[in-house]
Short mmCIF file of C-alpha atoms in Angstrom, two decimals:
data_model
loop_
_atom_site.label_atom_id
_atom_site.label_comp_id
_atom_site.label_asym_id
_atom_site.label_seq_id
_atom_site.Cartn_x
_atom_site.Cartn_y
_atom_site.Cartn_z
CA UNK A 1 46.81 154.11 88.31
CA UNK A 2 43.37 154.83 86.84
CA UNK A 3 40.42 152.79 88.05
CA UNK A 4 39.08 150.46 85.37
CA UNK A 5 35.70 151.42 83.95
CA UNK A 6 32.50 149.70 85.08
CA UNK A 7 32.22 148.02 81.66
CA UNK A 8 35.78 146.76 81.87
CA UNK A 9 35.11 145.37 85.36
CA UNK A 10 31.93 143.66 84.12
CA UNK A 11 33.89 142.11 81.24
CA UNK A 12 36.56 140.85 83.64
CA UNK A 13 33.98 139.36 86.02
CA UNK A 14 32.05 137.66 83.21
CA UNK A 15 35.27 136.32 81.68
CA UNK A 16 36.35 134.95 85.08
CA UNK A 17 33.03 133.13 85.43
CA UNK A 18 33.07 131.70 81.90
CA UNK A 19 36.76 130.76 82.02
CA UNK A 20 36.17 128.97 85.34
CA UNK A 21 33.18 127.02 84.06
CA UNK A 22 34.24 126.32 80.45
CA UNK A 23 37.97 126.96 80.26
CA UNK A 24 39.88 129.74 78.54
CA UNK A 25 40.23 128.10 75.14
CA UNK A 26 36.59 127.02 75.05
CA UNK A 27 35.28 130.53 75.81
CA UNK A 28 34.98 132.90 72.86
CA UNK A 29 35.07 136.67 73.10
CA UNK A 30 31.71 136.65 71.30
CA UNK A 31 30.26 134.55 74.11
CA UNK A 32 31.52 137.02 76.71
CA UNK A 33 30.06 139.92 74.73
CA UNK A 34 26.72 138.11 74.33
CA UNK A 35 26.51 137.37 78.05
CA UNK A 36 27.05 141.07 78.79
CA UNK A 37 24.69 142.30 76.09
CA UNK A 38 27.42 144.26 74.32
CA UNK A 39 28.89 143.99 70.86
CA UNK A 40 32.14 142.21 70.14
CA UNK A 41 33.70 145.51 68.93
CA UNK A 42 32.74 147.05 72.29
CA UNK A 43 34.60 144.22 74.03
CA UNK A 44 37.59 144.75 71.71
CA UNK A 45 37.61 148.41 72.75
CA UNK A 46 38.56 147.24 76.26
CA UNK A 47 40.58 144.11 75.44
CA UNK A 48 42.28 143.51 72.10
CA UNK A 49 42.47 139.71 72.54
CA UNK A 50 41.61 136.77 74.77
CA UNK A 51 45.26 136.74 75.87
CA UNK A 52 45.03 140.35 77.03
CA UNK A 53 41.85 139.50 78.90
CA UNK A 54 43.46 136.50 80.64
CA UNK A 55 46.51 138.58 81.48
CA UNK A 56 44.27 141.30 82.96
CA UNK A 57 42.63 138.72 85.21
CA UNK A 58 45.87 137.06 86.33
CA UNK A 59 48.24 140.06 86.57
CA UNK A 60 46.82 141.46 89.85
CA UNK A 61 47.29 138.04 91.45
CA UNK A 62 50.86 137.77 90.17
CA UNK A 63 51.67 141.33 91.21
CA UNK A 64 50.32 140.69 94.71
CA UNK A 65 52.32 137.46 95.03
CA UNK A 66 55.49 139.09 93.75
CA UNK A 67 54.99 142.02 96.13
CA UNK A 68 54.56 139.66 99.09
CA UNK A 69 57.70 137.68 98.27
CA UNK A 70 59.77 140.80 97.54
CA UNK A 71 58.64 142.30 100.86
CA UNK A 72 59.73 139.12 102.66
CA UNK A 73 63.06 139.07 100.78
CA UNK A 74 63.73 142.70 101.75
CA UNK A 75 63.48 141.91 105.44
CA UNK A 76 66.33 140.57 107.51
CA UNK A 77 64.13 139.18 110.27
CA UNK A 78 61.44 137.20 108.47
CA UNK A 79 60.29 134.24 110.53
CA UNK A 80 59.27 131.02 108.75
CA UNK A 81 55.86 130.84 110.47
CA UNK A 82 55.08 134.44 109.47
CA UNK A 83 56.10 133.62 105.91
CA UNK A 84 53.81 130.56 105.86
CA UNK A 85 50.91 132.56 107.29
CA UNK A 86 51.39 135.31 104.72
CA UNK A 87 51.64 132.81 101.88
CA UNK A 88 48.45 131.11 103.07
CA UNK A 89 46.67 134.49 103.27
CA UNK A 90 47.79 135.33 99.73
CA UNK A 91 46.50 132.02 98.36
CA UNK A 92 43.23 132.18 100.23
CA UNK A 93 42.61 135.74 99.00
CA UNK A 94 43.28 134.74 95.38
CA UNK A 95 41.69 131.25 95.30
CA UNK A 96 39.62 131.92 92.18
CA UNK A 97 42.55 133.26 90.17
CA UNK A 98 44.82 130.48 91.33
CA UNK A 99 42.26 127.89 90.26
CA UNK A 100 42.31 129.51 86.83
CA UNK A 101 46.11 129.29 86.84
CA UNK A 102 46.00 125.62 87.74
CA UNK A 103 43.33 124.66 85.22
CA UNK A 104 44.82 126.65 82.35
CA UNK A 105 48.52 125.88 82.70
CA UNK A 106 49.07 125.53 78.94
CA UNK A 107 47.44 128.87 78.16
CA UNK A 108 49.30 130.57 80.98
CA UNK A 109 52.62 129.03 79.92
CA UNK A 110 52.04 130.44 76.45
CA UNK A 111 51.52 133.85 78.04
CA UNK A 112 54.79 133.51 79.98
CA UNK A 113 53.11 133.68 83.39
CA UNK A 114 53.93 130.25 84.80
CA UNK A 115 57.68 130.81 85.26
CA UNK A 116 57.07 133.54 87.81
CA UNK A 117 54.74 131.39 89.85
CA UNK A 118 57.14 128.42 89.79
CA UNK A 119 60.00 130.58 91.04
CA UNK A 120 58.07 131.62 94.15
CA UNK A 121 58.50 128.27 95.94
CA UNK A 122 62.23 128.32 95.30
CA UNK A 123 62.59 131.89 96.58
CA UNK A 124 60.50 131.16 99.66
CA UNK A 125 62.48 127.99 100.35
CA UNK A 126 65.67 130.07 100.26
CA UNK A 127 64.14 132.50 102.74
CA UNK A 128 63.40 129.61 105.08
CA UNK A 129 66.59 127.55 104.68
CA UNK A 130 69.15 130.04 103.37
CA UNK A 131 70.58 130.81 99.92
CA UNK A 132 71.79 127.26 99.19
CA UNK A 133 69.25 124.77 100.53
CA UNK A 134 70.01 121.08 100.28
CA UNK A 135 67.94 118.86 98.03
CA UNK A 136 66.11 117.57 101.12
CA UNK A 137 65.31 121.14 102.20
CA UNK A 138 64.15 122.04 98.71
CA UNK A 139 61.84 119.04 98.54
CA UNK A 140 60.47 119.91 101.98
CA UNK A 141 59.84 123.44 100.71
CA UNK A 142 57.99 122.20 97.63
CA UNK A 143 55.84 119.86 99.73
CA UNK A 144 55.12 122.45 102.40
CA UNK A 145 54.41 125.40 100.11
CA UNK A 146 52.61 123.37 97.46
CA UNK A 147 50.54 121.62 100.11
CA UNK A 148 49.68 124.96 101.67
CA UNK A 149 48.50 126.22 98.29
CA UNK A 150 46.50 123.05 97.65
CA UNK A 151 44.72 123.27 101.00
CA UNK A 152 43.30 126.69 100.11
CA UNK A 153 41.80 125.09 96.99
CA UNK A 154 40.77 121.75 98.49
CA UNK A 155 38.77 123.14 101.43
CA UNK A 156 36.95 126.24 100.12
CA UNK A 157 34.11 125.92 102.65
CA UNK A 158 36.26 125.44 105.76
CA UNK A 159 36.29 128.31 108.29
CA UNK A 160 39.30 130.39 107.23
CA UNK A 161 40.84 130.73 110.71
CA UNK A 162 40.60 126.99 111.32
CA UNK A 163 41.95 126.18 107.85
CA UNK A 164 44.78 128.70 108.25
CA UNK A 165 45.89 127.22 111.59
CA UNK A 166 45.74 123.61 110.35
CA UNK A 167 47.42 124.37 107.03
CA UNK A 168 50.24 126.49 108.45
CA UNK A 169 50.95 123.82 111.10
CA UNK A 170 51.01 121.06 108.47
CA UNK A 171 53.36 123.13 106.28
CA UNK A 172 55.57 123.81 109.33
CA UNK A 173 55.71 120.08 110.06
CA UNK A 174 56.57 119.31 106.40
CA UNK A 175 59.45 121.78 106.59
CA UNK A 176 60.85 119.88 109.57
CA UNK A 177 61.39 123.04 111.59
CA UNK A 178 61.43 123.06 115.39
#
């Protein structure tokens, strides 16, 4: 895969910043171009639409999450604590992109990206409890995995090792595992 150009990387970084501060729908491509000191046609050379730009920001996050889950599903010996630790690490690594996902749910739903993210909790719950978890197990999975995700957003300034230990333990407790 070819490495994106410096200009393309600058566009992505500026778009991330503006989307985070103003929202996707409130940020125009002209505003991104102006901030970078380039023309709108120059921006269109790299990204044909705002949707393509959003997708370019979010796709690496989604690919990384899908890769993590597929890797766990491919293993026969995955341990629940290892799965929780890996899921925490994924969320902590991608906090900024996940915040964009959470604040722009409507835009992301229109792009068809939300369904993949929503399926992750179900797939991870099946890895923990088996292929047909009970409703109680599924609700425990949603609480544990959603709470784990939320903690990476809620405590951005906490020391990562301390946050990881506390969050994984809380998720473990929510799952009701011994």
